């Protein structure tokens, strides 16, 4: 069949790379240009994406970013009779509104941090008592979460959000207690009733080494994470299953991929956030570890026919190091030539995220430029291999964290 992939960043590059290996796919249509996409990927003709997909006879729409999900692209695909991998607009509120998600978790006894919701500045300021996490309610490209160690920092964060830093996404603010412990991302493929978990991953959101600096869309990730025995089963029973039941009872069954950000606190695992799509960059190492055709899995989620057998996963580990433009997550310079992409290294895939073609050159076109992803027999080997490849790629202002996967080695 032909499929349509919505999006053109690093996550979609990883999805396109994995899907292109399927013998059941003829053409992958995409909505965005990405010089790193495989050769069987073609740009969708201009026009409404769903209408055009219907005319082309597309058999599945795979939605990468959160924006189109929140805008209801799956609802429109359903009306057009095209299976779509991703939640409906109503179900995507689990990510599109942090306040909605927090209220949902409380109603369904899903463990999470204590919180408050505020729609005006003075009420929010009056609630501050000390260390906390301040979040813009809506979608903010992974940058709307501000970790505040003091009351003054929290006050500045609240003013920053209500001052318009994240546009409409900051019309409401959620203020949470600060949880402590290691983080893990548990992703599950869902068909509205059933789910299958993927290898647990860990993202590195903070810009600089030692987990310092501002939050970003993600500076790197690795999988699988060494988690306590029974954790994935516990998250499935206490978080994912009640989420699917609750959304179904509300008339908005959740299908697609449910991303659960978990903090492993001394009082047990608690949910930090829900995402309704593959994390970026967690998607990159996870895709390199899946050891079977991805298409039937995504199609069965879209058609409500997900199997019970676990997903086949390779032994070993994968590590993704993000190479970013100078200044990220602030203002950046685009159009910088990238050298070294034509080189190859066994066990490494370079997923292009913020790039574009300029004549016969590949140049930077975003904050997060590349996701250098390596697979090896263990996380140490994967990390070393990824950094070896990073050193062979050059562009002016290139920067990256040198401590991706550090928590896997903190006991050494």
Coordinates of C-alpha atoms in Angstrom, one line a residue:
X1 CA 0.0 0.0 0.0
X2 CA 0.9 3.7 -0.1
X3 CA 0.9 5.5 3.2
X4 CA 1.1 9.2 4.2
X5 CA 3.5 10.4 6.9
X6 CA 2.6 13.7 8.5
X7 CA 5.6 15.8 9.6
X8 CA 9.2 16.2 8.5
X9 CA 11.5 16.3 11.6
X10 CA 13.8 13.8 13.3
X11 CA 10.9 11.7 14.6
X12 CA 9.4 11.4 11.2
X13 CA 12.8 10.6 9.7
X14 CA 13.1 7.7 12.1
X15 CA 9.6 6.6 11.3
X16 CA 10.2 6.9 7.5
X17 CA 13.5 4.9 7.9
X18 CA 11.7 2.1 9.7
X19 CA 8.6 2.0 7.5
X20 CA 10.7 2.1 4.3
X21 CA 12.0 -1.4 5.3
X22 CA 8.5 -2.9 5.0
X23 CA 7.9 -5.0 1.9
X24 CA 4.2 -4.1 2.2
X25 CA 4.7 -0.4 1.4
X26 CA 5.1 0.9 -2.1
X27 CA 5.3 4.7 -1.6
X28 CA 5.6 6.8 1.6
X29 CA 4.0 10.2 0.9
X30 CA 5.0 13.0 3.3
X31 CA 3.8 16.5 4.0
X32 CA 7.3 18.0 4.5
X33 CA 10.6 17.9 2.7
X34 CA 13.5 16.2 4.5
X35 CA 16.7 15.5 2.7
X36 CA 17.4 12.5 4.9
X37 CA 14.2 10.7 4.0
X38 CA 14.6 7.3 2.2
X39 CA 14.3 7.1 -1.6
X40 CA 10.8 5.7 -1.6
X41 CA 9.5 8.8 0.1
X42 CA 7.7 11.4 -2.0
X43 CA 6.3 14.8 -1.3
X44 CA 2.5 15.0 -1.2
X45 CA 1.0 17.2 -3.9
X46 CA -0.3 20.5 -2.7
X47 CA -3.8 20.7 -1.2
X48 CA -5.7 19.4 1.8
X49 CA -3.6 16.5 3.2
X50 CA -6.6 14.2 3.9
X51 CA -8.4 14.9 0.6
X52 CA -5.2 14.4 -1.4
X53 CA -4.5 11.2 0.4
X54 CA -8.0 9.9 -0.4
X55 CA -7.4 10.7 -4.1
X56 CA -4.1 8.9 -4.1
X57 CA -5.7 5.8 -2.5
X58 CA -3.5 6.0 0.7
X59 CA -4.1 3.0 3.0
X60 CA -2.8 4.5 6.2
X61 CA -2.0 8.0 7.6
X62 CA 0.7 8.1 10.2
X63 CA 0.7 11.3 12.2
X64 CA 4.1 12.4 13.7
X65 CA 3.7 15.8 15.4
X66 CA 1.2 16.8 18.1
X67 CA -0.1 19.8 16.3
X68 CA -2.1 18.1 13.6
X69 CA -3.5 15.6 16.2
X70 CA -4.8 18.5 18.3
X71 CA -6.3 20.1 15.2
X72 CA -8.3 17.0 14.4
X73 CA -6.5 15.4 11.4
X74 CA -7.4 11.9 12.6
X75 CA -11.1 12.9 12.8
X76 CA -11.0 14.1 9.2
X77 CA -9.3 10.9 8.2
X78 CA -12.0 8.8 9.8
X79 CA -14.6 10.8 8.0
X80 CA -12.8 10.1 4.7
X81 CA -12.6 6.4 5.5
X82 CA -8.8 6.3 5.8
X83 CA -7.2 4.5 8.8
X84 CA -5.0 6.8 10.8
X85 CA -2.4 6.1 13.4
X86 CA -3.0 8.6 16.2
X87 CA -5.7 9.8 18.5
X88 CA -8.7 11.9 17.7
X89 CA -8.8 15.6 18.6
X90 CA -10.8 14.8 21.8
X91 CA -8.4 12.0 22.8
X92 CA -5.4 14.2 22.0
X93 CA -6.4 16.5 24.9
X94 CA -4.3 14.3 27.1
X95 CA -1.3 16.2 25.6
X96 CA -2.9 19.4 24.2
X97 CA -4.1 20.5 27.7
X98 CA -2.0 19.7 30.7
X99 CA -4.9 20.8 32.9
X100 CA -7.2 18.3 31.2
X101 CA -4.6 15.6 31.7
X102 CA -4.1 16.4 35.4
X103 CA -7.8 16.4 36.1
X104 CA -8.2 13.1 34.1
X105 CA -5.5 11.5 36.2
X106 CA -7.1 12.5 39.5
X107 CA -10.5 11.2 38.4
X108 CA -9.0 7.8 37.5
X109 CA -6.7 7.5 40.4
X110 CA -3.6 7.6 38.3
X111 CA -0.5 8.6 40.4
X112 CA 0.8 12.1 39.6
X113 CA 2.1 15.2 41.3
X114 CA -0.2 17.6 43.3
X115 CA -1.1 20.6 41.2
X116 CA -3.2 23.7 40.6
X117 CA -4.7 25.3 37.5
X118 CA -4.7 29.0 37.1
X119 CA -6.1 31.3 34.4
X120 CA -4.9 34.7 35.8
X121 CA -1.6 36.0 37.0
X122 CA -2.5 37.1 40.5
X123 CA -4.1 33.8 41.5
X124 CA -1.1 31.9 40.2
X125 CA 1.3 34.1 42.1
X126 CA -0.7 33.8 45.2
X127 CA -0.4 30.0 45.1
X128 CA 3.4 29.8 45.1
X129 CA 5.1 28.4 48.1
X130 CA 8.6 27.1 47.0
X131 CA 10.2 24.7 44.6
X132 CA 7.7 23.7 41.9
X133 CA 7.2 23.1 38.2
X134 CA 5.4 25.8 36.2
X135 CA 3.8 24.6 32.9
X136 CA 2.0 26.3 30.0
X137 CA -1.3 24.5 29.6
X138 CA -1.2 24.0 25.9
X139 CA 1.3 22.8 23.2
X140 CA 4.7 24.6 23.4
X141 CA 7.0 22.3 21.4
X142 CA 8.4 20.7 24.6
X143 CA 9.6 24.1 25.9
X144 CA 6.6 25.1 28.1
X145 CA 7.8 23.4 31.3
X146 CA 9.9 25.6 33.7
X147 CA 11.5 24.0 36.7
X148 CA 11.8 26.4 39.5
X149 CA 13.9 25.9 42.6
X150 CA 12.7 29.1 44.4
X151 CA 9.5 31.1 44.9
X152 CA 11.1 34.0 43.0
X153 CA 12.0 31.7 40.0
X154 CA 8.4 30.4 40.0
X155 CA 7.0 33.9 40.0
X156 CA 9.2 34.9 37.1
X157 CA 8.1 31.7 35.2
X158 CA 4.4 32.5 35.8
X159 CA 4.9 36.0 34.5
X160 CA 6.9 34.7 31.6
X161 CA 4.0 32.4 30.5
X162 CA 1.2 34.8 31.1
X163 CA 3.3 37.5 29.4
X164 CA 2.8 35.6 26.1
X165 CA 6.0 33.6 25.8
X166 CA 4.1 30.6 24.5
X167 CA 1.2 32.4 22.9
X168 CA -2.2 30.8 23.3
X169 CA -0.6 27.8 24.9
X170 CA 0.0 30.0 28.0
X171 CA -3.6 31.2 28.4
X172 CA -3.7 28.9 31.5
X173 CA -0.9 27.8 33.8
X174 CA -0.5 24.5 35.7
X175 CA 1.7 24.6 38.8
X176 CA 2.8 21.3 40.2
X177 CA 4.8 20.0 43.2
X178 CA 8.4 19.2 42.2
X179 CA 8.9 15.4 42.1
X180 CA 12.4 13.9 42.6
X181 CA 13.9 10.8 41.1
X182 CA 15.1 9.4 37.8
X183 CA 12.8 9.7 34.8
X184 CA 11.7 7.1 32.3
X185 CA 9.5 7.3 29.2
X186 CA 7.2 4.4 28.7
X187 CA 5.5 4.4 25.2
X188 CA 2.7 2.1 24.4
X189 CA 1.0 1.3 21.0
X190 CA -2.8 1.4 21.6
X191 CA -5.9 0.5 19.6
X192 CA -8.5 2.0 22.0
X193 CA -8.7 -1.1 24.2
X194 CA -5.4 -3.0 24.1
X195 CA -1.8 -1.9 24.3
X196 CA 1.7 -3.1 23.7
X197 CA 4.7 -1.4 25.4
X198 CA 7.9 -0.4 23.6
X199 CA 11.4 -0.5 25.1
X200 CA 11.6 2.1 28.0
X201 CA 13.6 5.2 27.0
X202 CA 15.1 8.3 28.7
X203 CA 15.1 11.7 27.1
X204 CA 17.5 14.5 28.0
X205 CA 15.4 17.7 28.0
X206 CA 17.8 20.2 29.6
X207 CA 20.0 22.0 27.2
X208 CA 23.4 21.6 28.9
X209 CA 25.4 18.9 30.5
X210 CA 24.5 17.8 34.0
X211 CA 20.9 18.5 33.2
X212 CA 21.2 22.2 33.5
X213 CA 19.9 25.1 31.4
X214 CA 16.5 25.6 29.8
X215 CA 14.2 22.8 28.7
X216 CA 14.4 21.9 25.0
X217 CA 12.6 19.6 22.6
X218 CA 15.2 17.0 23.6
X219 CA 19.0 16.8 23.3
X220 CA 19.3 13.1 23.2
X221 CA 17.8 9.8 24.3
X222 CA 18.7 6.2 24.9
X223 CA 16.8 2.9 25.2
X224 CA 16.2 0.6 26.9
X225 CA 16.5 2.0 30.4
X226 CA 17.4 -0.3 33.2
X227 CA 14.2 -0.1 35.3
X228 CA 13.2 -1.9 38.5
X229 CA 11.7 -5.3 38.1
X230 CA 8.0 -5.1 37.4
X231 CA 8.0 -1.4 36.6
X232 CA 6.7 -1.7 33.1
X233 CA 3.9 -4.0 34.2
X234 CA 3.1 -1.6 37.1
X235 CA 2.9 1.3 34.7
X236 CA 0.7 -0.7 32.4
X237 CA -1.7 -1.6 35.2
X238 CA -1.8 1.7 37.1
X239 CA -1.5 4.2 34.2
X240 CA -2.0 2.9 30.7
X241 CA -4.9 0.6 31.3
X242 CA -6.9 3.0 33.3
X243 CA -6.2 5.8 30.8
X244 CA -7.6 3.7 27.9
X245 CA -10.6 2.7 30.0
X246 CA -11.2 6.3 31.1
X247 CA -11.0 7.7 27.6
X248 CA -13.3 5.0 26.2
X249 CA -15.8 5.7 29.0
X250 CA -15.7 9.4 28.0
X251 CA -16.5 8.5 24.4
X252 CA -13.0 9.3 23.1
X253 CA -11.2 6.0 22.8
X254 CA -7.4 6.5 22.6
X255 CA -5.5 4.9 19.7
X256 CA -2.0 5.6 18.4
X257 CA 1.0 5.8 20.8
X258 CA 0.6 6.9 24.4
X259 CA 3.8 8.4 25.8
X260 CA 3.9 8.3 29.6
X261 CA 6.6 10.4 31.2
X262 CA 7.3 8.8 34.6
X263 CA 9.2 10.0 37.6
X264 CA 10.5 7.1 39.8
X265 CA 9.9 8.8 43.2
X266 CA 10.6 7.2 46.7
X267 CA 6.8 6.8 46.9
X268 CA 6.6 4.9 43.6
X269 CA 6.2 5.9 39.9
X270 CA 4.2 9.0 39.2
X271 CA 3.1 10.5 35.9
X272 CA 4.9 13.7 34.8
X273 CA 3.1 14.1 31.5
X274 CA 1.2 12.4 28.7
X275 CA 2.2 12.8 25.1
X276 CA 0.0 11.5 22.3
X277 CA 2.7 10.7 19.7
X278 CA 6.2 9.3 19.6
X279 CA 8.7 11.4 21.6
X280 CA 11.4 13.2 19.7
X281 CA 14.2 12.1 20.2
X282 CA 13.0 8.9 22.0
X283 CA 11.5 7.7 18.7
X284 CA 15.0 7.5 17.1
X285 CA 16.6 4.9 19.4
X286 CA 13.3 3.0 19.8
X287 CA 12.9 2.6 16.0
X288 CA 16.4 1.2 15.6
X289 CA 15.6 -1.4 18.3
X290 CA 12.2 -2.7 16.9
X291 CA 12.9 -6.0 15.2
X292 CA 9.8 -6.5 13.0
X293 CA 7.8 -4.8 10.4
X294 CA 6.4 -1.6 11.8
X295 CA 3.5 -1.2 9.4
X296 CA 1.2 -4.0 10.7
X297 CA 1.6 -2.7 14.2
X298 CA 0.6 0.9 13.3
X299 CA -2.2 -0.3 11.0
X300 CA -3.7 -2.6 13.7
X301 CA -3.7 0.3 16.1
X302 CA -5.6 2.4 13.6
X303 CA -8.1 -0.4 12.9
X304 CA -8.7 -1.6 16.5
X305 CA -7.0 -5.0 16.0
X306 CA -3.8 -4.9 18.0
X307 CA -2.5 -8.3 18.8
X308 CA -1.5 -9.6 22.2
X309 CA 2.0 -10.9 21.5
X310 CA 4.8 -8.6 22.6
X311 CA 6.7 -6.5 20.1
X312 CA 9.9 -8.1 18.8
X313 CA 12.9 -6.0 20.0
X314 CA 16.6 -6.5 19.3
X315 CA 19.0 -7.3 22.1
X316 CA 21.4 -4.5 23.0
X317 CA 20.8 -0.8 23.3
X318 CA 20.6 2.4 21.2
X319 CA 21.7 5.9 21.9
X320 CA 20.7 9.2 20.1
X321 CA 22.8 12.3 20.4
X322 CA 21.2 15.5 19.0
X323 CA 23.4 18.0 17.2
X324 CA 21.9 21.4 17.6
X325 CA 22.5 24.9 16.1
X326 CA 24.3 27.5 18.1
X327 CA 21.8 29.4 20.3
X328 CA 19.2 26.7 20.6
X329 CA 16.6 26.8 22.1
X330 CA 16.9 30.5 21.6
X331 CA 17.4 32.4 18.3
X332 CA 19.5 30.4 15.7
X333 CA 21.1 31.0 12.4
X334 CA 19.8 28.8 9.5
X335 CA 21.4 27.9 6.2
X336 CA 24.8 26.7 7.5
X337 CA 26.4 24.0 5.4
X338 CA 26.7 20.5 6.9
X339 CA 29.7 18.4 6.0
X340 CA 30.2 14.7 6.6
X341 CA 26.6 13.4 6.1
X342 CA 27.7 11.2 3.2
X343 CA 30.0 9.1 5.4
X344 CA 28.8 5.9 6.8
X345 CA 29.5 4.0 10.0
X346 CA 28.3 0.5 10.7
X347 CA 25.6 0.5 13.4
X348 CA 24.8 4.2 13.1
X349 CA 21.9 6.1 11.4
X350 CA 22.0 9.9 11.2
X351 CA 18.4 11.1 11.2
X352 CA 18.0 14.6 9.7
X353 CA 15.7 16.8 11.7
X354 CA 16.3 20.5 11.0
X355 CA 17.9 20.4 7.5
X356 CA 17.0 21.4 4.0
X357 CA 18.6 21.1 0.6
X358 CA 20.1 24.2 -0.9
X359 CA 21.3 23.5 -4.5
X360 CA 23.7 20.6 -4.0
X361 CA 24.3 21.2 -0.3
X362 CA 22.5 20.1 2.9
X363 CA 22.2 23.1 5.3
X364 CA 20.8 23.7 8.7
X365 CA 17.1 24.7 8.9
X366 CA 16.2 24.4 12.6
X367 CA 17.4 24.3 16.2
X368 CA 17.8 20.5 16.5
X369 CA 19.6 19.6 13.3
X370 CA 20.6 15.9 13.5
X371 CA 19.9 12.9 15.6
X372 CA 23.0 10.7 15.5
X373 CA 21.7 7.3 16.6
X374 CA 23.8 4.2 17.2
X375 CA 23.0 0.6 18.1
X376 CA 25.4 -1.8 19.9
X377 CA 25.4 -4.7 22.3
X378 CA 25.1 -2.5 25.3
X379 CA 24.5 1.2 26.1
X380 CA 28.2 2.0 26.6
X381 CA 29.0 0.7 23.1
X382 CA 26.0 2.5 21.6
X383 CA 27.0 5.8 23.3
X384 CA 30.6 5.6 22.2
X385 CA 29.6 4.7 18.7
X386 CA 27.2 7.7 18.5
X387 CA 29.8 10.1 19.7
X388 CA 32.4 8.7 17.2
X389 CA 30.0 9.5 14.4
X390 CA 29.2 13.0 15.8
X391 CA 32.9 13.9 15.5
X392 CA 32.8 13.2 11.8
X393 CA 30.0 15.7 11.1
X394 CA 30.8 19.4 10.9
X395 CA 28.8 22.6 10.7
X396 CA 29.5 26.0 12.1
X397 CA 28.1 26.5 15.6
X398 CA 27.3 22.8 16.0
X399 CA 26.8 21.9 19.6
X400 CA 25.7 18.8 21.6
X401 CA 25.7 17.4 25.1
X402 CA 28.5 15.1 25.9
X403 CA 26.7 13.3 28.7
X404 CA 23.8 11.5 26.9
X405 CA 22.9 8.3 28.8
X406 CA 24.9 9.5 31.9
X407 CA 22.3 8.0 34.3
X408 CA 23.2 4.6 32.9
X409 CA 26.7 5.0 34.2
X410 CA 26.3 7.0 37.4
X411 CA 27.1 4.0 39.5
X412 CA 30.5 3.4 37.7

